[in-house]
PDB file of C-alpha atoms and ligand atoms in Angstrom:
ATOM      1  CA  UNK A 284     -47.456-188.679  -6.591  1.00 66.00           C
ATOM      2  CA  UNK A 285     -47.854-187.459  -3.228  1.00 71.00           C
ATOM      3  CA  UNK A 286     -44.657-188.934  -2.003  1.00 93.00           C
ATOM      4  CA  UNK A 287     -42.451-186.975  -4.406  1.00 98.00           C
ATOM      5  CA  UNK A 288     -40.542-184.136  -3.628  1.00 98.00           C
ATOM      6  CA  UNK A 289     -38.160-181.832  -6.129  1.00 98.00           C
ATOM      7  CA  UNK A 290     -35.310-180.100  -4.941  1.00 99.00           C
ATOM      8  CA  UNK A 291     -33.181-177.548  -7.599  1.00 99.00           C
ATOM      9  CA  UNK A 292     -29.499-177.848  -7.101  1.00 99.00           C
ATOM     10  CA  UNK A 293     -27.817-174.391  -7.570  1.00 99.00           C
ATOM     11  CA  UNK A 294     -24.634-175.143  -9.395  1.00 98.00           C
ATOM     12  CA  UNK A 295     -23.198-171.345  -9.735  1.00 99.00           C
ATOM     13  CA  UNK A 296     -23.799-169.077 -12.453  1.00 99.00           C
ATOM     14  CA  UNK A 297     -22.177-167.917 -16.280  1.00 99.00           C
ATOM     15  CA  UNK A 298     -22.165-165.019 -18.685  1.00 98.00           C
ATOM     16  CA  UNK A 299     -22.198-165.076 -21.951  1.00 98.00           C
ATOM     17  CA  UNK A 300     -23.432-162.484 -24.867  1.00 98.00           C
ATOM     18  CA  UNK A 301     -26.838-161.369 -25.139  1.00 98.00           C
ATOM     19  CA  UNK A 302     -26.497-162.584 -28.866  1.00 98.00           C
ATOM     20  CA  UNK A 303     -25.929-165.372 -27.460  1.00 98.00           C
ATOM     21  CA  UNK A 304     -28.939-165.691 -25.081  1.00 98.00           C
ATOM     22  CA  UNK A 305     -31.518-164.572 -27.708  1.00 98.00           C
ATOM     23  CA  UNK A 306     -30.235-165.004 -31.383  1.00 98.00           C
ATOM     24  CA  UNK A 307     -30.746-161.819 -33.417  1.00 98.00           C
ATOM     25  CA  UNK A 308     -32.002-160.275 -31.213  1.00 98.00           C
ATOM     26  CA  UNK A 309     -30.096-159.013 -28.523  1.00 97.00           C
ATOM     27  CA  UNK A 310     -29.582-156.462 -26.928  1.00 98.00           C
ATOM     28  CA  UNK A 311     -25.770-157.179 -26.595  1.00 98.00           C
ATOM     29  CA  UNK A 312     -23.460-157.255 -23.212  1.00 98.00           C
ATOM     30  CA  UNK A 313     -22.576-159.702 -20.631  1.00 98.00           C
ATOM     31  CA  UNK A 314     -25.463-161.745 -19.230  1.00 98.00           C
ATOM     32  CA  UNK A 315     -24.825-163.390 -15.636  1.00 98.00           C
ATOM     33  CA  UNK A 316     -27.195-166.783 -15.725  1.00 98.00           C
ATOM     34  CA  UNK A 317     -27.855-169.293 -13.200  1.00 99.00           C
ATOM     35  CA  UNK A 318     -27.210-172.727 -13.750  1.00 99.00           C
ATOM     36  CA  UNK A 319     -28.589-175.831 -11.888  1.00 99.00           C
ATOM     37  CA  UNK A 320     -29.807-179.001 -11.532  1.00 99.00           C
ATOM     38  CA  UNK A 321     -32.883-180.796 -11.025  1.00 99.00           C
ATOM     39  CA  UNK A 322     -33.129-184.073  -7.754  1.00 99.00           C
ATOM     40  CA  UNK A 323     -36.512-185.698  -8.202  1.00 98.00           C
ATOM     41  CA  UNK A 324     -37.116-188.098  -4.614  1.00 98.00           C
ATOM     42  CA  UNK A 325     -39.618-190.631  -6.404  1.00 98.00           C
ATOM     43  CA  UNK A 326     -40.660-194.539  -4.606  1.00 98.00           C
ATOM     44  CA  UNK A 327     -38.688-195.786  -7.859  1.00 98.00           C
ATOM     45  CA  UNK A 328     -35.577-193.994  -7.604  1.00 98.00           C
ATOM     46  CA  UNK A 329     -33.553-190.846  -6.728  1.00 98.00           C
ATOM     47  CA  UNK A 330     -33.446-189.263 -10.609  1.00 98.00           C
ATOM     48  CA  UNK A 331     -31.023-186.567 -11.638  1.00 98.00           C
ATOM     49  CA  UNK A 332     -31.621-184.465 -14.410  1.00 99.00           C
ATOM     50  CA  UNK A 333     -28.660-182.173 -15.224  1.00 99.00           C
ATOM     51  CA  UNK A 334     -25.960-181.748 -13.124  1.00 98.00           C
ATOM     52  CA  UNK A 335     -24.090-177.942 -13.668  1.00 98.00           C
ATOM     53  CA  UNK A 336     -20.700-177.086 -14.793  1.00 99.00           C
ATOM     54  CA  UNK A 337     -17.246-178.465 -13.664  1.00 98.00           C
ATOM     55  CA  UNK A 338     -15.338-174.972 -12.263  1.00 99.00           C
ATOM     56  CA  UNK A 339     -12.194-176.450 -13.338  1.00 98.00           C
ATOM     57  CA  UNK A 340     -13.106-177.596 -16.871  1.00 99.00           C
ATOM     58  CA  UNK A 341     -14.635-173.937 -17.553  1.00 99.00           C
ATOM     59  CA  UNK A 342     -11.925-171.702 -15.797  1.00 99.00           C
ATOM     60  CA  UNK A 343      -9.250-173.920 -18.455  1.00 98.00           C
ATOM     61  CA  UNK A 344     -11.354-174.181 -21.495  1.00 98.00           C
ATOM     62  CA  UNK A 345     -14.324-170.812 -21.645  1.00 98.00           C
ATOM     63  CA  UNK A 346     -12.672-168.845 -18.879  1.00 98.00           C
ATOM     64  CA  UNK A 347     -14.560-165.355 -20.877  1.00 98.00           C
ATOM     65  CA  UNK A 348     -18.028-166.852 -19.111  1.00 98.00           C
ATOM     66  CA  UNK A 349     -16.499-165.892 -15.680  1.00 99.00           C
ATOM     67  CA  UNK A 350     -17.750-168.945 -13.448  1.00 99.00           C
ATOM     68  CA  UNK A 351     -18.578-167.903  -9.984  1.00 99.00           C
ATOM     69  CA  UNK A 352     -19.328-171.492  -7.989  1.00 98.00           C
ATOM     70  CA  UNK A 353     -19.026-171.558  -4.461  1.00 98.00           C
ATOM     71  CA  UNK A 354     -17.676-175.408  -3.255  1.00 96.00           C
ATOM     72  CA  UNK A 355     -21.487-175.818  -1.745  1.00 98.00           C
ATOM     73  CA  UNK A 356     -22.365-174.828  -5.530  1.00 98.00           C
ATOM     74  CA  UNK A 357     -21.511-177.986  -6.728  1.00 98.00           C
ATOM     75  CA  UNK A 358     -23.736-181.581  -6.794  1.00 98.00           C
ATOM     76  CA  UNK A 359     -21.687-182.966  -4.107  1.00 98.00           C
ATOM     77  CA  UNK A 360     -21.978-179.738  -2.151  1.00 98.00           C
ATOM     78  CA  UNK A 361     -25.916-179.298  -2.807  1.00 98.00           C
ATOM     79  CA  UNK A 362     -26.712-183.054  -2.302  1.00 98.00           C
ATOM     80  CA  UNK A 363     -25.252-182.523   0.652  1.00 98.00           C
ATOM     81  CA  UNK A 364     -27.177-179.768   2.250  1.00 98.00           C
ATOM     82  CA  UNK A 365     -29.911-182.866   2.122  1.00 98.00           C
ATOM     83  CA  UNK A 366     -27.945-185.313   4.027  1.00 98.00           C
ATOM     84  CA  UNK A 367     -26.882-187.497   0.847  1.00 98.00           C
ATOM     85  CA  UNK A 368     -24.190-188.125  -1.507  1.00 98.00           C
ATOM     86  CA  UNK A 369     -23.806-188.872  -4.889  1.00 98.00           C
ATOM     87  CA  UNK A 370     -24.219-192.658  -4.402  1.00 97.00           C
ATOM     88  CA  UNK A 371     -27.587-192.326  -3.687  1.00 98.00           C
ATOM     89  CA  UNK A 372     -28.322-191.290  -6.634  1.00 98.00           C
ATOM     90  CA  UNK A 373     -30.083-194.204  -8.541  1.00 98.00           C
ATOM     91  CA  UNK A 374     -30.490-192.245 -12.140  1.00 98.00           C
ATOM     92  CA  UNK A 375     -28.652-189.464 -14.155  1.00 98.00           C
ATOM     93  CA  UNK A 376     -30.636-187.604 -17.256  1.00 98.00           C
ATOM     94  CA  UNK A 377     -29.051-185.060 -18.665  1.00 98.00           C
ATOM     95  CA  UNK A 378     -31.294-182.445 -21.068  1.00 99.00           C
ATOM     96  CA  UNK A 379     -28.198-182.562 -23.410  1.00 99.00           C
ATOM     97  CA  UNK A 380     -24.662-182.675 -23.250  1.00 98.00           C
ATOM     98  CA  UNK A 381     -23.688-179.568 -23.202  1.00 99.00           C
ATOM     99  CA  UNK A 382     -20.570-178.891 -20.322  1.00 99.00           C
ATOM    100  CA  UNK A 383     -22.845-176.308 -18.417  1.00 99.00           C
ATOM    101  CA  UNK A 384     -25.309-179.381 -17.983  1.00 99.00           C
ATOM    102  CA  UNK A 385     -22.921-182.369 -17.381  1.00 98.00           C
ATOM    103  CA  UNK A 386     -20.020-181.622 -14.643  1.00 98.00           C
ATOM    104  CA  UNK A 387     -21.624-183.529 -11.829  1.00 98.00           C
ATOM    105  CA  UNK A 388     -22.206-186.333 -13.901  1.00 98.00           C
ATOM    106  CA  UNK A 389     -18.620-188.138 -13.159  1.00 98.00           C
ATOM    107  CA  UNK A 390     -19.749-188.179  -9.394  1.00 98.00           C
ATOM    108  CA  UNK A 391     -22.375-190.726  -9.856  1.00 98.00           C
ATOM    109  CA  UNK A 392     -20.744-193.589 -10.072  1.00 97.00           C
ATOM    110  CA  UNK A 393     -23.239-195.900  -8.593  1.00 97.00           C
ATOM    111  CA  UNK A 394     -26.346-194.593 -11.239  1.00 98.00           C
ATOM    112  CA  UNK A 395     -27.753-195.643 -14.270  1.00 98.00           C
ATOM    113  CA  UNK A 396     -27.091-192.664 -17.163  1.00 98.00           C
ATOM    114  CA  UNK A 397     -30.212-192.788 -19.406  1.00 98.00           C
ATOM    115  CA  UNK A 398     -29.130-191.038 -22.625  1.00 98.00           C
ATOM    116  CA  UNK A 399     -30.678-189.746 -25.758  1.00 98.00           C
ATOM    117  CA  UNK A 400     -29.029-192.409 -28.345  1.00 98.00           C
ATOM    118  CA  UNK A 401     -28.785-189.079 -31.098  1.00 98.00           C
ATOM    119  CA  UNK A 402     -27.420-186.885 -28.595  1.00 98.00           C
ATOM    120  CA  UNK A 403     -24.303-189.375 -26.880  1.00 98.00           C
ATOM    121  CA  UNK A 404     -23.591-189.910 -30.838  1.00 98.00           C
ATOM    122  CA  UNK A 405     -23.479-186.408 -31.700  1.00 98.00           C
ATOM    123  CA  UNK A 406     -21.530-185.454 -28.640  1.00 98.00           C
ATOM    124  CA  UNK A 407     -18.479-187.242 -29.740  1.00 98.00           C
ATOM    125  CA  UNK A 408     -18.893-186.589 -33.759  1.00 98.00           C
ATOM    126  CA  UNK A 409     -20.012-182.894 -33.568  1.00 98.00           C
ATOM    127  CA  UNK A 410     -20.109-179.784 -36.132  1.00 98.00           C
ATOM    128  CA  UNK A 411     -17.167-177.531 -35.817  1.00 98.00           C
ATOM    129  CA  UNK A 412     -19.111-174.530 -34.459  1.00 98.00           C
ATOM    130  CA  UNK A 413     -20.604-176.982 -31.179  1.00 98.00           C
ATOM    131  CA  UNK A 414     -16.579-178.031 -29.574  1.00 98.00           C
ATOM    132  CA  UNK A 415     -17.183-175.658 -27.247  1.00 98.00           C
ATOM    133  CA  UNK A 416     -20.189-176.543 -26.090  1.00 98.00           C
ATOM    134  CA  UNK A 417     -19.751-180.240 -25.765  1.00 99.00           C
ATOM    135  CA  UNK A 418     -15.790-179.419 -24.786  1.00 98.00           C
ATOM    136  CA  UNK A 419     -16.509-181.763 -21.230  1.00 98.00           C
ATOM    137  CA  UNK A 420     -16.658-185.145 -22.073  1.00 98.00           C
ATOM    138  CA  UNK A 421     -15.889-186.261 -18.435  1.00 98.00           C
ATOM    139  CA  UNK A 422     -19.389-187.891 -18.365  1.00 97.00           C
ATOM    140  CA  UNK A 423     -18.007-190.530 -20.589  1.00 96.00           C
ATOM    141  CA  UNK A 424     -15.048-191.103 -18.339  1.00 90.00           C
ATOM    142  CA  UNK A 425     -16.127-193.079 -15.625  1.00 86.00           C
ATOM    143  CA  UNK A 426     -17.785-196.086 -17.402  1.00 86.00           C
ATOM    144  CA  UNK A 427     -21.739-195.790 -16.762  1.00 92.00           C
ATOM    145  CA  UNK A 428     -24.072-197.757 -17.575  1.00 96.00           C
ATOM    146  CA  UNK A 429     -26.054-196.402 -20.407  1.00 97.00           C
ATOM    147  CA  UNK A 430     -29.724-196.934 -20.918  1.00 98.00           C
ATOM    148  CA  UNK A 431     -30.258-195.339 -24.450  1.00 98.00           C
ATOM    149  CA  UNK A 432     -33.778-193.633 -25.330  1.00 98.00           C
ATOM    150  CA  UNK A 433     -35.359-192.479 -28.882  1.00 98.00           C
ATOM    151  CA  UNK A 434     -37.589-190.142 -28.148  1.00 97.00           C
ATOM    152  CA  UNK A 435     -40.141-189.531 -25.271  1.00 98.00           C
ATOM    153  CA  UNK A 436     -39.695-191.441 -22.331  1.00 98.00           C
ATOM    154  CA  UNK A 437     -41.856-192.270 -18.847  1.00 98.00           C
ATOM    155  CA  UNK A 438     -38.536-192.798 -16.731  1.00 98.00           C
ATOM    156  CA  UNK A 439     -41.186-193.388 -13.562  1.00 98.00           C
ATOM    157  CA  UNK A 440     -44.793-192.856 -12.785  1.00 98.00           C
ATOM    158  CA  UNK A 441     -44.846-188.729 -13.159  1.00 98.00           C
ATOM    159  CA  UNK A 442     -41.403-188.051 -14.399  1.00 98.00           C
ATOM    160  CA  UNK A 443     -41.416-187.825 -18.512  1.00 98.00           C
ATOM    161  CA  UNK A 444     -38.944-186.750 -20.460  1.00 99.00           C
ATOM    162  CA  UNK A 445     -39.760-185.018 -23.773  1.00 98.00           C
ATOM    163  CA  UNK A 446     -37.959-184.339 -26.521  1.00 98.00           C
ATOM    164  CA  UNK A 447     -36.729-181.078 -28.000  1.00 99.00           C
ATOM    165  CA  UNK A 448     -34.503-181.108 -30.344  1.00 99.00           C
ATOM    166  CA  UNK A 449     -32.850-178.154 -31.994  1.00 99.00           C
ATOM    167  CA  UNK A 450     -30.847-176.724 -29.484  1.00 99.00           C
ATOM    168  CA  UNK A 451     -28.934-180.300 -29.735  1.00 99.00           C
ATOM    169  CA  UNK A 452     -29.489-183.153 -32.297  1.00 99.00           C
ATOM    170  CA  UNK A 453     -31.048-184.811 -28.681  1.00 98.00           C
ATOM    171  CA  UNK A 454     -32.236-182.349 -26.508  1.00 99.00           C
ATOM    172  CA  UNK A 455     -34.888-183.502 -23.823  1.00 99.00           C
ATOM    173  CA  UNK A 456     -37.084-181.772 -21.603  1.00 99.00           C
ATOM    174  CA  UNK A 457     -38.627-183.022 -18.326  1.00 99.00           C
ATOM    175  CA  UNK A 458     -41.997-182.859 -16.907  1.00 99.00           C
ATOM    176  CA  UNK A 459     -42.659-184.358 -13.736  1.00 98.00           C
ATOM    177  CA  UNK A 460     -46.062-184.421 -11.627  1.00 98.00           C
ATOM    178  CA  UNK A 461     -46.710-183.565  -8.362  1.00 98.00           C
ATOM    179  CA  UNK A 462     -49.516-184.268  -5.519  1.00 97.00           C
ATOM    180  CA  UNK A 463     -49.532-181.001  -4.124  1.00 97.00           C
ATOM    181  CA  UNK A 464     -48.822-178.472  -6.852  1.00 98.00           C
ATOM    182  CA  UNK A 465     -48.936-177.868 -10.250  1.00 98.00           C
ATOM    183  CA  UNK A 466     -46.729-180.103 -12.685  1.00 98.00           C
ATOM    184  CA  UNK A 467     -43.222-178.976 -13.182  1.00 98.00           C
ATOM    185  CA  UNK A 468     -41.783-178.514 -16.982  1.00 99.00           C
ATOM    186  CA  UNK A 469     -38.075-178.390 -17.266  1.00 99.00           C
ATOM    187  CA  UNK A 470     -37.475-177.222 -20.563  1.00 99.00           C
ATOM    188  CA  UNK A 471     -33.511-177.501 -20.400  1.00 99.00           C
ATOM    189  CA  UNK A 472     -31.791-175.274 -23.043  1.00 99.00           C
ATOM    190  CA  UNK A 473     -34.740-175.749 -25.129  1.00 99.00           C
ATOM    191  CA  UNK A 474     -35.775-172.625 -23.578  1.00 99.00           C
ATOM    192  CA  UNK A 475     -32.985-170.639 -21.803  1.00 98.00           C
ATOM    193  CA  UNK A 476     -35.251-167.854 -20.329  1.00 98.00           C
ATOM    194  CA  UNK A 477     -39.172-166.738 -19.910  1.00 98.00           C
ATOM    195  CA  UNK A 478     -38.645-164.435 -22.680  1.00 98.00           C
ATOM    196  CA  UNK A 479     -37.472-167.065 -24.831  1.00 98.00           C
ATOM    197  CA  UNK A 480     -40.991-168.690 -24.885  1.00 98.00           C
ATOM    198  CA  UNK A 481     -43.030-165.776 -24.437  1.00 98.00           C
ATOM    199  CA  UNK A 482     -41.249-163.823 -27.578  1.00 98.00           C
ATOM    200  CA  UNK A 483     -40.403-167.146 -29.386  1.00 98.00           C
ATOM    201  CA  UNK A 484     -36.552-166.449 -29.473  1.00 98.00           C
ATOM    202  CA  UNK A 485     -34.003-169.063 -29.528  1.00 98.00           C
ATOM    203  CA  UNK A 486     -30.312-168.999 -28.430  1.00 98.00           C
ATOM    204  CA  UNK A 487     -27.571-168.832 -30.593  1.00 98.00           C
ATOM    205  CA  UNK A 488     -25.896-171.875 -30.074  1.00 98.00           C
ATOM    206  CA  UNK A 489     -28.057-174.176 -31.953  1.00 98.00           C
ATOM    207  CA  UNK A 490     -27.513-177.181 -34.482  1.00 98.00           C
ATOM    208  CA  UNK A 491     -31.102-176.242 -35.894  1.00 98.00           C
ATOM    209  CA  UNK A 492     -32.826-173.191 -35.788  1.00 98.00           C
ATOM    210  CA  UNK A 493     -35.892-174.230 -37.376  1.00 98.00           C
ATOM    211  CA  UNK A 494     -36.187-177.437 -35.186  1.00 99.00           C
ATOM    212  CA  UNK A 495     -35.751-174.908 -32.030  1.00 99.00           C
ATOM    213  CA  UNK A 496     -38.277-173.067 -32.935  1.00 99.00           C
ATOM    214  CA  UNK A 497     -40.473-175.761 -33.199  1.00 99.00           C
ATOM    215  CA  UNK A 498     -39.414-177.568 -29.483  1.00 99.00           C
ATOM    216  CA  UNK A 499     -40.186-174.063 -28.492  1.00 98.00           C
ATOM    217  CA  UNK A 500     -43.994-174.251 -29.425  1.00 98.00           C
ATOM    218  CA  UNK A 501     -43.976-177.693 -28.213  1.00 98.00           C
ATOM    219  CA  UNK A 502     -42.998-176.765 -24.748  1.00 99.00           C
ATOM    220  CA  UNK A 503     -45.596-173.974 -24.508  1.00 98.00           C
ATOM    221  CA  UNK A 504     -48.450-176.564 -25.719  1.00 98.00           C
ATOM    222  CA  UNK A 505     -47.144-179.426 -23.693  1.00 98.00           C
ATOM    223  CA  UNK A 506     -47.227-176.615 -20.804  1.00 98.00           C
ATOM    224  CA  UNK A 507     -50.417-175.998 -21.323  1.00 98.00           C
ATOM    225  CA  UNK A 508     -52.007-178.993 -21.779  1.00 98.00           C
ATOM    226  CA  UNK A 509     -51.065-180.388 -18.304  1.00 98.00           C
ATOM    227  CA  UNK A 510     -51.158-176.898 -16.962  1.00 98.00           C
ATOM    228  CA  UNK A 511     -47.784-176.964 -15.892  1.00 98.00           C
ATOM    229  CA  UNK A 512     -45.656-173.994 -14.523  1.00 98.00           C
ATOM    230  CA  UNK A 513     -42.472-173.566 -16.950  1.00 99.00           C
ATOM    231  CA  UNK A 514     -38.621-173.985 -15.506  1.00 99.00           C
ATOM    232  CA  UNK A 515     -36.499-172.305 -17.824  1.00 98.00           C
ATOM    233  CA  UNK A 516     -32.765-173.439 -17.911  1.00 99.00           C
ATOM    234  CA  UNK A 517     -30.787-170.155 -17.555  1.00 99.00           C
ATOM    235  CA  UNK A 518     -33.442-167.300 -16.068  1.00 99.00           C
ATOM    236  CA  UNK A 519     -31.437-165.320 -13.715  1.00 98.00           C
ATOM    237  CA  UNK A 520     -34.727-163.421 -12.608  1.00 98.00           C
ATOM    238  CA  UNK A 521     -37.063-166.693 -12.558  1.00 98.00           C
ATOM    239  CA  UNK A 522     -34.171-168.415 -10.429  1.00 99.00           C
ATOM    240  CA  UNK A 523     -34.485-165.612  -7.926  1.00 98.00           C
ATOM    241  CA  UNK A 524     -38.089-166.904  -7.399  1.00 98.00           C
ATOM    242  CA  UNK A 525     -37.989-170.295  -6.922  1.00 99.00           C
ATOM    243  CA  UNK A 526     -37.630-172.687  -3.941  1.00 98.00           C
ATOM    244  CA  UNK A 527     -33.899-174.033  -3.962  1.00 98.00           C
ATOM    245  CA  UNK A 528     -32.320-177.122  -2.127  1.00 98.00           C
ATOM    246  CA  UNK A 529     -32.692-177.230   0.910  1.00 98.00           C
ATOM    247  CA  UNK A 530     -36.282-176.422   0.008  1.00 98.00           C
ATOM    248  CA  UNK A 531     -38.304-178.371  -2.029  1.00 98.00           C
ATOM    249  CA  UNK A 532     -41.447-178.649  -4.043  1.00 98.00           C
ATOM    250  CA  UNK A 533     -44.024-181.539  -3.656  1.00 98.00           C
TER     251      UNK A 533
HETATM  252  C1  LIG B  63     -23.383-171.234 -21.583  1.00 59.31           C
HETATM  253  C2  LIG B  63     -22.902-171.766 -22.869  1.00 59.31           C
HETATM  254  N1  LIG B  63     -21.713-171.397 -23.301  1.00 59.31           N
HETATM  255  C3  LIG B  63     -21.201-171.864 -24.458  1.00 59.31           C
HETATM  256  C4  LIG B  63     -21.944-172.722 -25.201  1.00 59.31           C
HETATM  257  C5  LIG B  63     -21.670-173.340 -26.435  1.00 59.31           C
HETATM  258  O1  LIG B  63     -20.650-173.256 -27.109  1.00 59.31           O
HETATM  259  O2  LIG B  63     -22.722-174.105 -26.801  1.00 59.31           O
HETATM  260  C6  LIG B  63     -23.733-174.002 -25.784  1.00 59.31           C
HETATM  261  C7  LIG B  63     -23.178-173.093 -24.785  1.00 59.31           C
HETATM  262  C8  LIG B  63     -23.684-172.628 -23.604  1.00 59.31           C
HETATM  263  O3  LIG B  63     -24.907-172.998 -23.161  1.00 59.31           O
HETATM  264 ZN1  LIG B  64     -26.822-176.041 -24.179  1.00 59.31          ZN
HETATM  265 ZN1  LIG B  65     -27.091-174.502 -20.871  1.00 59.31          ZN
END
């Protein structure tokens, strides 16, 4: 897979409650996050996999998580710091549906959406205590063509999605290969931070605790196994590490 390169698309950042971040166990206060998505350049396609939050959508509906996106912040914005658009975009995957993971979704008019069939029916018929989370529908707006998936998935050669449920009824994780580094796992909000996996601590919004726990030990196995470095979905300090658009990884 020596022709594939991975770019992270900085899409701004939130806060929410520590509670929130790590259920039960805290400590409490405001926690600033970084949110972002994921362009894989593969032969078979440009691939998307989560695209941020919509600024608008969260000032109006969960204004108390303080957005702060620049207009570059945005997948139009970061797409174009690489010289494309969101036509050239050939596939969008989304980890979940979740609004902090769809917003740039309704920009891709010209992809395919491959969607976790449990997840795009849970979306729309959800438990009371998950509106807010799955309060942006916009993804469902624009008529895309769905390719619906059950369960693990090779999308390409390299790029795998794996799912986690718990966090959502469909949650999926992404691991792609690489020819000149280590593989990449994107856990998505199966894993929101390092600590998460290292101290086996889940978030608090969850439709099933139990089943979290349990993606949670899959990713570090599935990490391990292919010896892959771990990209956690909301790790303000991991963030500040890594390589973002323009910069890639390959
Ligand atoms: C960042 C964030 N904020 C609110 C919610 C929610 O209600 O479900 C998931 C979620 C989030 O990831
Ligand atoms: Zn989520
Ligand atoms: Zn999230």
């Amino acid at each position: 897979m020596s022709d594939v390169r991975v770019y992270l698309l900085d899409t701004g950042t939130l806060v929410i409650d520590g509670y929130h971040l790590y259920w039960n166990a805290g400590p409490g206060g405001e926690v600033r996050f970084p949110c972002y998505g994921v362009l894989i350049d593969h032969p078979e396609g440009r691939f998307l996999f989560d695209t941020g939050y919509d600024l608008e959508h969260v000032n109006k509906v969960l204004p108390f998580e303080k957005p702060q996106q620049a207009a570059e912040q945005t997948i139009p914005g970061q797409l174009k710091l690489l010289g494309l658009g969101p036509d050239d975009i050939t596939h969008v995957i989304n980890s979940h549906y979740h609004f902090d993971h769809v917003g740039g979704n309704k920009y891709c008019t010209k992809a395919t959406t491959i969607a976790h069939r449990k997840e795009l029916e849970q979306s729309h018929n959800c438990q009371p205590f998950e509106r807010l989370g799955y309060s942006d529908l916009s993804f469902d707006e624009i008529g895309p063509r769905y390719e619906l998936i059950d369960g693990d998935t090779e999308l390409a050669k390299g790029i795998t999605l794996i799912e986690t449920p718990g966090h959502t009824a469909g949650h999926m994780s992404l691991l792609v290969a690489l020819g000149h580094r280590r593989p990449m796992l994107f856990t998505g909000d199966a894993a929101y931070t390092k600590r998460s996996i290292d101290a086996t601590i889940i978030s608090g919004f969850h439709l099933d605790p139990t089943a979290s726990v349990q993606s949670l030990r899959r990713l570090s196995s599935v990490a391990e196994e292919h010896d892959a470095e771990i990209f956690y979905s909301h790790d303000a300090e991991a963030f500040a590490g890594w390589q973002v658009a323009p910069s890639y990884y390959q």
